[in-house]
Amino acid sequence: MASALDRIRVGSAPDSWGVWFPDDPAQVPWERFLDEVAEAGYSWIELGPYGYLPTDPARLTHEIARRDLKVSAGTVFTGLHRGPSVWEATWEHVSQVAALTQAMGAKHLVVIPSFWRDDKTAEILEPPELTGEQWAHLTKGMERLGHEVKETYGLDIVVHPHADTHLDTEDHVERFLDSTDSDLVNLCLDTGHYAYCGGDSVKLIETYGERVGYLHLKQVDPEILADVVKNGVPFGPAVQRGVMCEPPSGVPELEPVLVAAQRLGVELFAIVEQDMYPCEPDKPLPIAVRTRKFLRSCGA
């Protein structure tokens, strides 16, 4: 048995049940997700796409409490690199999610930059590289968002580097961290996305540890990834090929990541997210049970 990782709080998310959208006939109903995530042995969950779980705070509180669950974070998508013109629409969306997140007693808001390539159709929406001006919009916009979310809702934003967004590779992530104020903006390190984009999670934790405020646990299948990279396969189709695989069969190894995170000396959420959209309704639960057992064997 590995040593106890007593600062790591493990949870799961709708993503591990194949949920990417608020409403989609290919997804399991929200009641089933809540039943099964509790059955699998997790006590913490994320809200997932806004509108998938009930958005009425009283109803949602009742539904999660009766299953002995608690909420660790909400999630928003933002396109702040587009400049001040998108602020109002961004804030309207963020406010909805942040208010529900706050009402659930959570303290984090996971912020995902917008995709330059559509995750459903694979259509190229924007150039994959930002201009200097767009970088400034992105970093200043995230700082403003961090400030406003903290002032208004008491939540910390954690920005999530993600495949097929402008915040993906080690270079981009380091540039982003070096250009933002740690009092306002920190990172949700997704081990799978970071590996997908060529990054080393342990190195990032050891180098920028004070900026890592939250973890998503995920692995990639190295063989499928090599083919995805070689052929420029977009993220959505790559997921359908199974690029995000069940631990511990992929990379990065999760135990060294968790040990490095434990060494930071702060309490951290580590939320399992295995991208499986779309998937058969009976597929997620057995994987979730095995993954929880595996993480216990790591000491988490």
PDB file of C-alpha atoms in Angstrom:
ATOM      1  CA  MET A   1       0.000   0.000   0.000  1.00  0.00           C
ATOM      2  CA  ALA A   2       1.298   3.431  -0.936  1.00  0.00           C
ATOM      3  CA  SER A   3       1.740   6.096   1.724  1.00  0.00           C
ATOM      4  CA  ALA A   4      -1.405   8.072   2.534  1.00  0.00           C
ATOM      5  CA  LEU A   5      -1.928  11.092   0.306  1.00  0.00           C
ATOM      6  CA  ASP A   6      -3.901  12.848   3.016  1.00  0.00           C
ATOM      7  CA  ARG A   7      -3.981  16.259   1.316  1.00  0.00           C
ATOM      8  CA  ILE A   8      -5.574  14.929  -1.876  1.00  0.00           C
ATOM      9  CA  ARG A   9      -9.370  14.868  -2.109  1.00  0.00           C
ATOM     10  CA  VAL A  10     -10.449  12.506  -4.862  1.00  0.00           C
ATOM     11  CA  GLY A  11     -13.661  12.955  -6.840  1.00  0.00           C
ATOM     12  CA  SER A  12     -15.187  12.356 -10.254  1.00  0.00           C
ATOM     13  CA  ALA A  13     -17.195  14.305 -12.801  1.00  0.00           C
ATOM     14  CA  PRO A  14     -19.978  13.942 -15.390  1.00  0.00           C
ATOM     15  CA  ASP A  15     -17.186  13.787 -18.002  1.00  0.00           C
ATOM     16  CA  SER A  16     -16.294  10.290 -16.767  1.00  0.00           C
ATOM     17  CA  TRP A  17     -19.870   9.279 -17.634  1.00  0.00           C
ATOM     18  CA  GLY A  18     -19.578  10.557 -21.200  1.00  0.00           C
ATOM     19  CA  VAL A  19     -21.213  13.922 -20.496  1.00  0.00           C
ATOM     20  CA  TRP A  20     -19.967  16.897 -22.528  1.00  0.00           C
ATOM     21  CA  PHE A  21     -23.161  18.884 -23.095  1.00  0.00           C
ATOM     22  CA  PRO A  22     -26.054  20.188 -20.961  1.00  0.00           C
ATOM     23  CA  ASP A  23     -28.515  18.090 -22.929  1.00  0.00           C
ATOM     24  CA  ASP A  24     -27.707  15.345 -25.411  1.00  0.00           C
ATOM     25  CA  PRO A  25     -29.563  12.092 -26.199  1.00  0.00           C
ATOM     26  CA  ALA A  26     -26.207  10.226 -26.277  1.00  0.00           C
ATOM     27  CA  GLN A  27     -25.633  10.976 -22.560  1.00  0.00           C
ATOM     28  CA  VAL A  28     -26.843   9.202 -19.411  1.00  0.00           C
ATOM     29  CA  PRO A  29     -29.584  11.012 -17.445  1.00  0.00           C
ATOM     30  CA  TRP A  30     -28.255  13.110 -14.564  1.00  0.00           C
ATOM     31  CA  GLU A  31     -30.008  10.963 -11.915  1.00  0.00           C
ATOM     32  CA  ARG A  32     -28.102   7.925 -13.117  1.00  0.00           C
ATOM     33  CA  PHE A  33     -24.795   9.796 -13.048  1.00  0.00           C
ATOM     34  CA  LEU A  34     -25.374  10.859  -9.418  1.00  0.00           C
ATOM     35  CA  ASP A  35     -26.468   7.362  -8.376  1.00  0.00           C
ATOM     36  CA  GLU A  36     -23.484   5.704 -10.029  1.00  0.00           C
ATOM     37  CA  VAL A  37     -20.792   8.191  -8.975  1.00  0.00           C
ATOM     38  CA  ALA A  38     -21.865   7.628  -5.356  1.00  0.00           C
ATOM     39  CA  GLU A  39     -22.021   3.857  -5.875  1.00  0.00           C
ATOM     40  CA  ALA A  40     -18.465   3.924  -7.270  1.00  0.00           C
ATOM     41  CA  GLY A  41     -17.210   5.322  -3.978  1.00  0.00           C
ATOM     42  CA  TYR A  42     -16.637   8.993  -4.742  1.00  0.00           C
ATOM     43  CA  SER A  43     -17.794  11.705  -2.371  1.00  0.00           C
ATOM     44  CA  TRP A  44     -16.845  14.758  -4.463  1.00  0.00           C
ATOM     45  CA  ILE A  45     -18.202  15.750  -7.889  1.00  0.00           C
ATOM     46  CA  GLU A  46     -18.051  18.655 -10.311  1.00  0.00           C
ATOM     47  CA  LEU A  47     -21.185  20.186 -11.785  1.00  0.00           C
ATOM     48  CA  GLY A  48     -20.192  19.412 -15.382  1.00  0.00           C
ATOM     49  CA  PRO A  49     -21.739  21.415 -18.247  1.00  0.00           C
ATOM     50  CA  TYR A  50     -24.118  24.004 -16.794  1.00  0.00           C
ATOM     51  CA  GLY A  51     -27.680  22.696 -17.127  1.00  0.00           C
ATOM     52  CA  TYR A  52     -26.837  18.984 -17.060  1.00  0.00           C
ATOM     53  CA  LEU A  53     -27.489  18.751 -13.316  1.00  0.00           C
ATOM     54  CA  PRO A  54     -30.491  20.676 -11.919  1.00  0.00           C
ATOM     55  CA  THR A  55     -29.680  24.410 -11.711  1.00  0.00           C
ATOM     56  CA  ASP A  56     -32.117  25.139  -8.887  1.00  0.00           C
ATOM     57  CA  PRO A  57     -29.854  25.272  -5.813  1.00  0.00           C
ATOM     58  CA  ALA A  58     -32.460  23.839  -3.395  1.00  0.00           C
ATOM     59  CA  ARG A  59     -33.212  20.891  -5.650  1.00  0.00           C
ATOM     60  CA  LEU A  60     -29.553  20.181  -6.417  1.00  0.00           C
ATOM     61  CA  THR A  61     -28.607  20.436  -2.733  1.00  0.00           C
ATOM     62  CA  HIS A  62     -31.283  17.842  -1.939  1.00  0.00           C
ATOM     63  CA  GLU A  63     -30.212  15.509  -4.749  1.00  0.00           C
ATOM     64  CA  ILE A  64     -26.509  15.513  -3.872  1.00  0.00           C
ATOM     65  CA  ALA A  65     -27.036  15.421  -0.092  1.00  0.00           C
ATOM     66  CA  ARG A  66     -29.224  12.333  -0.216  1.00  0.00           C
ATOM     67  CA  ARG A  67     -26.410  10.536  -2.027  1.00  0.00           C
ATOM     68  CA  ASP A  68     -23.742  11.804   0.416  1.00  0.00           C
ATOM     69  CA  LEU A  69     -22.039  13.813  -2.326  1.00  0.00           C
ATOM     70  CA  LYS A  70     -20.413  17.255  -2.235  1.00  0.00           C
ATOM     71  CA  VAL A  71     -19.472  19.650  -5.054  1.00  0.00           C
ATOM     72  CA  SER A  72     -15.840  20.675  -5.606  1.00  0.00           C
ATOM     73  CA  ALA A  73     -16.244  23.039  -8.591  1.00  0.00           C
ATOM     74  CA  GLY A  74     -18.253  24.371 -11.479  1.00  0.00           C
ATOM     75  CA  THR A  75     -16.948  24.760 -15.041  1.00  0.00           C
ATOM     76  CA  VAL A  76     -17.108  27.593 -17.575  1.00  0.00           C
ATOM     77  CA  PHE A  77     -15.835  28.055 -21.137  1.00  0.00           C
ATOM     78  CA  THR A  78     -14.437  31.458 -22.069  1.00  0.00           C
ATOM     79  CA  GLY A  79     -13.029  33.242 -25.126  1.00  0.00           C
ATOM     80  CA  LEU A  80     -11.271  36.098 -23.328  1.00  0.00           C
ATOM     81  CA  HIS A  81      -8.461  36.288 -25.896  1.00  0.00           C
ATOM     82  CA  ARG A  82     -11.025  38.041 -28.115  1.00  0.00           C
ATOM     83  CA  GLY A  83     -10.761  41.147 -25.962  1.00  0.00           C
ATOM     84  CA  PRO A  84     -13.052  43.424 -23.922  1.00  0.00           C
ATOM     85  CA  SER A  85     -15.936  43.102 -26.401  1.00  0.00           C
ATOM     86  CA  VAL A  86     -16.728  39.591 -25.093  1.00  0.00           C
ATOM     87  CA  TRP A  87     -16.608  40.532 -21.414  1.00  0.00           C
ATOM     88  CA  GLU A  88     -20.327  41.141 -20.851  1.00  0.00           C
ATOM     89  CA  ALA A  89     -21.459  37.891 -22.489  1.00  0.00           C
ATOM     90  CA  THR A  90     -18.690  36.008 -20.666  1.00  0.00           C
ATOM     91  CA  TRP A  91     -19.655  37.479 -17.298  1.00  0.00           C
ATOM     92  CA  GLU A  92     -23.339  36.634 -17.838  1.00  0.00           C
ATOM     93  CA  HIS A  93     -22.447  32.953 -18.350  1.00  0.00           C
ATOM     94  CA  VAL A  94     -19.833  32.887 -15.588  1.00  0.00           C
ATOM     95  CA  SER A  95     -22.270  34.493 -13.114  1.00  0.00           C
ATOM     96  CA  GLN A  96     -24.868  31.752 -13.628  1.00  0.00           C
ATOM     97  CA  VAL A  97     -22.357  28.969 -13.047  1.00  0.00           C
ATOM     98  CA  ALA A  98     -20.523  30.754 -10.221  1.00  0.00           C
ATOM     99  CA  ALA A  99     -23.763  31.437  -8.333  1.00  0.00           C
ATOM    100  CA  LEU A 100     -24.737  27.752  -8.442  1.00  0.00           C
ATOM    101  CA  THR A 101     -21.191  26.680  -7.548  1.00  0.00           C
ATOM    102  CA  GLN A 102     -21.198  29.030  -4.554  1.00  0.00           C
ATOM    103  CA  ALA A 103     -24.645  27.807  -3.478  1.00  0.00           C
ATOM    104  CA  MET A 104     -23.291  24.231  -3.454  1.00  0.00           C
ATOM    105  CA  GLY A 105     -20.552  25.263  -1.017  1.00  0.00           C
ATOM    106  CA  ALA A 106     -17.744  24.748  -3.547  1.00  0.00           C
ATOM    107  CA  LYS A 107     -14.732  27.049  -3.681  1.00  0.00           C
ATOM    108  CA  HIS A 108     -13.426  26.609  -7.247  1.00  0.00           C
ATOM    109  CA  LEU A 109     -14.465  27.561 -10.744  1.00  0.00           C
ATOM    110  CA  VAL A 110     -12.685  25.651 -13.517  1.00  0.00           C
ATOM    111  CA  VAL A 111     -12.172  27.958 -16.514  1.00  0.00           C
ATOM    112  CA  ILE A 112     -11.546  26.380 -19.925  1.00  0.00           C
ATOM    113  CA  PRO A 113     -10.356  28.598 -22.796  1.00  0.00           C
ATOM    114  CA  SER A 114     -12.447  28.355 -25.959  1.00  0.00           C
ATOM    115  CA  PHE A 115     -11.542  25.844 -28.682  1.00  0.00           C
ATOM    116  CA  TRP A 116      -9.812  26.950 -31.881  1.00  0.00           C
ATOM    117  CA  ARG A 117     -11.117  23.742 -33.461  1.00  0.00           C
ATOM    118  CA  ASP A 118     -14.717  22.651 -32.871  1.00  0.00           C
ATOM    119  CA  ASP A 119     -14.836  19.643 -30.536  1.00  0.00           C
ATOM    120  CA  LYS A 120     -17.899  18.183 -32.262  1.00  0.00           C
ATOM    121  CA  THR A 121     -17.431  18.981 -35.966  1.00  0.00           C
ATOM    122  CA  ALA A 122     -13.603  19.424 -36.025  1.00  0.00           C
ATOM    123  CA  GLU A 123     -14.086  22.640 -38.029  1.00  0.00           C
ATOM    124  CA  ILE A 124     -11.154  25.081 -37.707  1.00  0.00           C
ATOM    125  CA  LEU A 125     -12.590  28.169 -36.016  1.00  0.00           C
ATOM    126  CA  GLU A 126      -9.461  30.278 -35.442  1.00  0.00           C
ATOM    127  CA  PRO A 127      -5.678  30.082 -35.903  1.00  0.00           C
ATOM    128  CA  PRO A 128      -4.141  27.775 -33.259  1.00  0.00           C
ATOM    129  CA  GLU A 129      -1.564  30.415 -32.240  1.00  0.00           C
ATOM    130  CA  LEU A 130      -2.538  33.697 -30.558  1.00  0.00           C
ATOM    131  CA  THR A 131      -1.072  37.044 -31.571  1.00  0.00           C
ATOM    132  CA  GLY A 132       0.750  39.127 -28.940  1.00  0.00           C
ATOM    133  CA  GLU A 133      -2.333  41.302 -28.581  1.00  0.00           C
ATOM    134  CA  GLN A 134      -4.560  38.248 -28.067  1.00  0.00           C
ATOM    135  CA  TRP A 135      -2.162  36.909 -25.408  1.00  0.00           C
ATOM    136  CA  ALA A 136      -2.500  40.208 -23.567  1.00  0.00           C
ATOM    137  CA  HIS A 137      -6.305  40.007 -23.831  1.00  0.00           C
ATOM    138  CA  LEU A 138      -6.214  36.424 -22.528  1.00  0.00           C
ATOM    139  CA  THR A 139      -3.979  37.096 -19.523  1.00  0.00           C
ATOM    140  CA  LYS A 140      -5.551  40.429 -18.539  1.00  0.00           C
ATOM    141  CA  GLY A 141      -9.038  38.992 -19.110  1.00  0.00           C
ATOM    142  CA  MET A 142      -8.329  35.998 -16.878  1.00  0.00           C
ATOM    143  CA  GLU A 143      -6.958  38.280 -14.152  1.00  0.00           C
ATOM    144  CA  ARG A 144     -10.088  40.399 -14.345  1.00  0.00           C
ATOM    145  CA  LEU A 145     -12.236  37.273 -14.229  1.00  0.00           C
ATOM    146  CA  GLY A 146     -10.303  35.958 -11.225  1.00  0.00           C
ATOM    147  CA  HIS A 147     -10.767  39.257  -9.403  1.00  0.00           C
ATOM    148  CA  GLU A 148     -14.497  39.584 -10.186  1.00  0.00           C
ATOM    149  CA  VAL A 149     -15.318  35.938  -9.364  1.00  0.00           C
ATOM    150  CA  LYS A 150     -13.496  36.231  -6.030  1.00  0.00           C
ATOM    151  CA  GLU A 151     -15.123  39.565  -5.131  1.00  0.00           C
ATOM    152  CA  THR A 152     -18.643  38.568  -6.155  1.00  0.00           C
ATOM    153  CA  TYR A 153     -18.824  34.848  -5.382  1.00  0.00           C
ATOM    154  CA  GLY A 154     -15.851  34.092  -3.129  1.00  0.00           C
ATOM    155  CA  LEU A 155     -14.543  31.470  -5.574  1.00  0.00           C
ATOM    156  CA  ASP A 156     -11.017  30.903  -6.891  1.00  0.00           C
ATOM    157  CA  ILE A 157     -10.665  30.436 -10.629  1.00  0.00           C
ATOM    158  CA  VAL A 158      -8.416  27.624 -11.860  1.00  0.00           C
ATOM    159  CA  VAL A 159      -7.624  27.795 -15.571  1.00  0.00           C
ATOM    160  CA  HIS A 160      -7.604  24.463 -17.388  1.00  0.00           C
ATOM    161  CA  PRO A 161      -5.077  23.917 -20.212  1.00  0.00           C
ATOM    162  CA  HIS A 162      -6.917  21.832 -22.808  1.00  0.00           C
ATOM    163  CA  ALA A 163      -6.248  20.183 -26.162  1.00  0.00           C
ATOM    164  CA  ASP A 164      -7.362  22.220 -29.194  1.00  0.00           C
ATOM    165  CA  THR A 165      -7.373  25.467 -27.194  1.00  0.00           C
ATOM    166  CA  HIS A 166      -4.717  28.196 -27.125  1.00  0.00           C
ATOM    167  CA  LEU A 167      -3.574  27.018 -23.706  1.00  0.00           C
ATOM    168  CA  ASP A 168      -2.209  23.559 -24.351  1.00  0.00           C
ATOM    169  CA  THR A 169       1.548  22.975 -24.595  1.00  0.00           C
ATOM    170  CA  GLU A 170       4.237  23.433 -21.946  1.00  0.00           C
ATOM    171  CA  ASP A 171       5.399  26.659 -23.650  1.00  0.00           C
ATOM    172  CA  HIS A 172       1.899  28.111 -23.703  1.00  0.00           C
ATOM    173  CA  VAL A 173       1.144  27.105 -20.117  1.00  0.00           C
ATOM    174  CA  GLU A 174       4.421  28.561 -18.814  1.00  0.00           C
ATOM    175  CA  ARG A 175       3.900  31.776 -20.783  1.00  0.00           C
ATOM    176  CA  PHE A 176       0.396  32.049 -19.326  1.00  0.00           C
ATOM    177  CA  LEU A 177       1.579  31.491 -15.754  1.00  0.00           C
ATOM    178  CA  ASP A 178       4.491  33.906 -16.139  1.00  0.00           C
ATOM    179  CA  SER A 179       2.078  36.568 -17.449  1.00  0.00           C
ATOM    180  CA  THR A 180      -0.607  36.302 -14.751  1.00  0.00           C
ATOM    181  CA  ASP A 181      -0.846  37.260 -11.083  1.00  0.00           C
ATOM    182  CA  SER A 182      -0.894  34.247  -8.751  1.00  0.00           C
ATOM    183  CA  ASP A 183      -3.261  36.074  -6.399  1.00  0.00           C
ATOM    184  CA  LEU A 184      -5.885  36.147  -9.144  1.00  0.00           C
ATOM    185  CA  VAL A 185      -5.274  33.184 -11.456  1.00  0.00           C
ATOM    186  CA  ASN A 186      -4.090  29.645 -10.837  1.00  0.00           C
ATOM    187  CA  LEU A 187      -4.140  26.393 -12.741  1.00  0.00           C
ATOM    188  CA  CYS A 188      -6.324  23.330 -12.994  1.00  0.00           C
ATOM    189  CA  LEU A 189      -3.706  20.844 -14.153  1.00  0.00           C
ATOM    190  CA  ASP A 190      -5.354  18.121 -16.224  1.00  0.00           C
ATOM    191  CA  THR A 191      -2.771  15.351 -16.417  1.00  0.00           C
ATOM    192  CA  GLY A 192      -4.323  13.845 -19.556  1.00  0.00           C
ATOM    193  CA  HIS A 193      -4.646  17.045 -21.560  1.00  0.00           C
ATOM    194  CA  TYR A 194      -1.160  18.119 -20.547  1.00  0.00           C
ATOM    195  CA  ALA A 195       0.299  14.778 -21.677  1.00  0.00           C
ATOM    196  CA  TYR A 196      -1.808  14.930 -24.850  1.00  0.00           C
ATOM    197  CA  CYS A 197      -0.094  18.246 -25.629  1.00  0.00           C
ATOM    198  CA  GLY A 198       3.401  16.979 -24.764  1.00  0.00           C
ATOM    199  CA  GLY A 199       3.732  18.332 -21.207  1.00  0.00           C
ATOM    200  CA  ASP A 200       5.155  16.680 -18.077  1.00  0.00           C
ATOM    201  CA  SER A 201       2.775  17.036 -15.112  1.00  0.00           C
ATOM    202  CA  VAL A 202       5.313  16.169 -12.415  1.00  0.00           C
ATOM    203  CA  LYS A 203       7.755  18.733 -13.801  1.00  0.00           C
ATOM    204  CA  LEU A 204       5.015  21.380 -13.889  1.00  0.00           C
ATOM    205  CA  ILE A 205       4.040  20.664 -10.269  1.00  0.00           C
ATOM    206  CA  GLU A 206       7.677  20.781  -9.163  1.00  0.00           C
ATOM    207  CA  THR A 207       8.392  24.000 -11.093  1.00  0.00           C
ATOM    208  CA  TYR A 208       5.141  25.958 -10.701  1.00  0.00           C
ATOM    209  CA  GLY A 209       3.728  24.210  -7.636  1.00  0.00           C
ATOM    210  CA  GLU A 210       2.369  27.360  -6.010  1.00  0.00           C
ATOM    211  CA  ARG A 211       0.245  27.928  -9.141  1.00  0.00           C
ATOM    212  CA  VAL A 212      -1.367  24.484  -9.174  1.00  0.00           C
ATOM    213  CA  GLY A 213      -4.710  24.971  -7.434  1.00  0.00           C
ATOM    214  CA  TYR A 214      -6.630  21.933  -8.638  1.00  0.00           C
ATOM    215  CA  LEU A 215      -6.087  18.637 -10.478  1.00  0.00           C
ATOM    216  CA  HIS A 216      -7.943  16.624 -13.069  1.00  0.00           C
ATOM    217  CA  LEU A 217      -6.737  13.018 -13.193  1.00  0.00           C
ATOM    218  CA  LYS A 218      -6.687  11.547 -16.666  1.00  0.00           C
ATOM    219  CA  GLN A 219      -4.458   9.366 -18.821  1.00  0.00           C
ATOM    220  CA  VAL A 220      -3.772   9.097 -22.533  1.00  0.00           C
ATOM    221  CA  ASP A 221      -3.086   5.967 -24.544  1.00  0.00           C
ATOM    222  CA  PRO A 222       0.425   6.591 -25.963  1.00  0.00           C
ATOM    223  CA  GLU A 223      -0.139   4.531 -29.127  1.00  0.00           C
ATOM    224  CA  ILE A 224      -3.407   6.218 -30.049  1.00  0.00           C
ATOM    225  CA  LEU A 225      -1.885   9.606 -29.156  1.00  0.00           C
ATOM    226  CA  ALA A 226       1.095   9.020 -31.475  1.00  0.00           C
ATOM    227  CA  ASP A 227      -1.322   8.384 -34.352  1.00  0.00           C
ATOM    228  CA  VAL A 228      -3.459  11.399 -33.388  1.00  0.00           C
ATOM    229  CA  VAL A 229      -0.396  13.689 -33.372  1.00  0.00           C
ATOM    230  CA  LYS A 230       1.029  12.236 -36.594  1.00  0.00           C
ATOM    231  CA  ASN A 231      -2.241  12.696 -38.488  1.00  0.00           C
ATOM    232  CA  GLY A 232      -3.405  15.935 -36.878  1.00  0.00           C
ATOM    233  CA  VAL A 233      -6.614  14.331 -35.595  1.00  0.00           C
ATOM    234  CA  PRO A 234      -8.884  16.827 -33.796  1.00  0.00           C
ATOM    235  CA  PHE A 235      -9.675  16.305 -30.128  1.00  0.00           C
ATOM    236  CA  GLY A 236     -13.312  15.152 -30.480  1.00  0.00           C
ATOM    237  CA  PRO A 237     -12.538  12.321 -32.945  1.00  0.00           C
ATOM    238  CA  ALA A 238      -9.423  11.439 -30.908  1.00  0.00           C
ATOM    239  CA  VAL A 239     -11.629  10.880 -27.842  1.00  0.00           C
ATOM    240  CA  GLN A 240     -13.922   8.652 -29.904  1.00  0.00           C
ATOM    241  CA  ARG A 241     -10.849   6.585 -30.785  1.00  0.00           C
ATOM    242  CA  GLY A 242     -10.174   6.106 -27.054  1.00  0.00           C
ATOM    243  CA  VAL A 243      -7.172   8.422 -26.694  1.00  0.00           C
ATOM    244  CA  MET A 244      -8.197   9.085 -23.072  1.00  0.00           C
ATOM    245  CA  CYS A 245      -7.927   5.671 -21.467  1.00  0.00           C
ATOM    246  CA  GLU A 246      -8.678   3.949 -18.198  1.00  0.00           C
ATOM    247  CA  PRO A 247      -5.947   4.237 -15.547  1.00  0.00           C
ATOM    248  CA  PRO A 248      -3.424   2.796 -15.007  1.00  0.00           C
ATOM    249  CA  SER A 249      -3.017   1.707 -18.647  1.00  0.00           C
ATOM    250  CA  GLY A 250      -1.866   5.072 -20.024  1.00  0.00           C
ATOM    251  CA  VAL A 251       0.396   8.051 -19.338  1.00  0.00           C
ATOM    252  CA  PRO A 252       1.321   9.893 -17.219  1.00  0.00           C
ATOM    253  CA  GLU A 253       1.696   7.530 -14.272  1.00  0.00           C
ATOM    254  CA  LEU A 254      -0.683   8.987 -11.703  1.00  0.00           C
ATOM    255  CA  GLU A 255       1.038   7.969  -8.490  1.00  0.00           C
ATOM    256  CA  PRO A 256       4.138  10.199  -9.053  1.00  0.00           C
ATOM    257  CA  VAL A 257       1.784  13.081  -9.952  1.00  0.00           C
ATOM    258  CA  LEU A 258      -0.183  12.601  -6.729  1.00  0.00           C
ATOM    259  CA  VAL A 259       2.997  12.282  -4.653  1.00  0.00           C
ATOM    260  CA  ALA A 260       4.355  15.516  -6.181  1.00  0.00           C
ATOM    261  CA  ALA A 261       1.024  17.222  -5.455  1.00  0.00           C
ATOM    262  CA  GLN A 262       0.997  15.941  -1.852  1.00  0.00           C
ATOM    263  CA  ARG A 263       4.484  17.444  -1.373  1.00  0.00           C
ATOM    264  CA  LEU A 264       3.103  20.927  -2.087  1.00  0.00           C
ATOM    265  CA  GLY A 265       1.682  20.861   1.435  1.00  0.00           C
ATOM    266  CA  VAL A 266      -1.760  22.221   0.509  1.00  0.00           C
ATOM    267  CA  GLU A 267      -5.139  20.548   0.202  1.00  0.00           C
ATOM    268  CA  LEU A 268      -5.935  19.787  -3.440  1.00  0.00           C
ATOM    269  CA  PHE A 269      -8.868  18.293  -5.256  1.00  0.00           C
ATOM    270  CA  ALA A 270      -7.981  15.547  -7.726  1.00  0.00           C
ATOM    271  CA  ILE A 271     -11.039  14.947  -9.880  1.00  0.00           C
ATOM    272  CA  VAL A 272     -11.103  11.931 -12.186  1.00  0.00           C
ATOM    273  CA  GLU A 273     -12.123  12.888 -15.695  1.00  0.00           C
ATOM    274  CA  GLN A 274     -12.005  10.233 -18.354  1.00  0.00           C
ATOM    275  CA  ASP A 275     -13.237  11.758 -21.615  1.00  0.00           C
ATOM    276  CA  MET A 276     -15.608   9.226 -23.142  1.00  0.00           C
ATOM    277  CA  TYR A 277     -18.128  11.183 -25.209  1.00  0.00           C
ATOM    278  CA  PRO A 278     -20.147   9.460 -26.560  1.00  0.00           C
ATOM    279  CA  CYS A 279     -20.241   6.150 -24.691  1.00  0.00           C
ATOM    280  CA  GLU A 280     -22.544   3.220 -23.978  1.00  0.00           C
ATOM    281  CA  PRO A 281     -24.598   3.908 -20.814  1.00  0.00           C
ATOM    282  CA  ASP A 282     -23.340   0.781 -19.030  1.00  0.00           C
ATOM    283  CA  LYS A 283     -19.656   1.498 -19.665  1.00  0.00           C
ATOM    284  CA  PRO A 284     -18.784   4.224 -17.095  1.00  0.00           C
ATOM    285  CA  LEU A 285     -19.707   2.610 -13.752  1.00  0.00           C
ATOM    286  CA  PRO A 286     -17.350  -0.415 -13.857  1.00  0.00           C
ATOM    287  CA  ILE A 287     -14.489   1.850 -15.014  1.00  0.00           C
ATOM    288  CA  ALA A 288     -15.254   4.329 -12.221  1.00  0.00           C
ATOM    289  CA  VAL A 289     -15.203   1.540  -9.616  1.00  0.00           C
ATOM    290  CA  ARG A 290     -11.871   0.192 -10.894  1.00  0.00           C
ATOM    291  CA  THR A 291     -10.356   3.690 -11.074  1.00  0.00           C
ATOM    292  CA  ARG A 292     -11.399   4.459  -7.480  1.00  0.00           C
ATOM    293  CA  LYS A 293      -9.810   1.178  -6.366  1.00  0.00           C
ATOM    294  CA  PHE A 294      -6.635   2.005  -8.290  1.00  0.00           C
ATOM    295  CA  LEU A 295      -6.375   5.473  -6.706  1.00  0.00           C
ATOM    296  CA  ARG A 296      -6.822   3.930  -3.250  1.00  0.00           C
ATOM    297  CA  SER A 297      -3.873   1.649  -4.055  1.00  0.00           C
ATOM    298  CA  CYS A 298      -1.853   4.821  -4.739  1.00  0.00           C
ATOM    299  CA  GLY A 299      -2.802   6.123  -1.292  1.00  0.00           C
ATOM    300  CA  ALA A 300      -5.437   8.618  -2.445  1.00  0.00           C
TER     301      ALA A 300
END
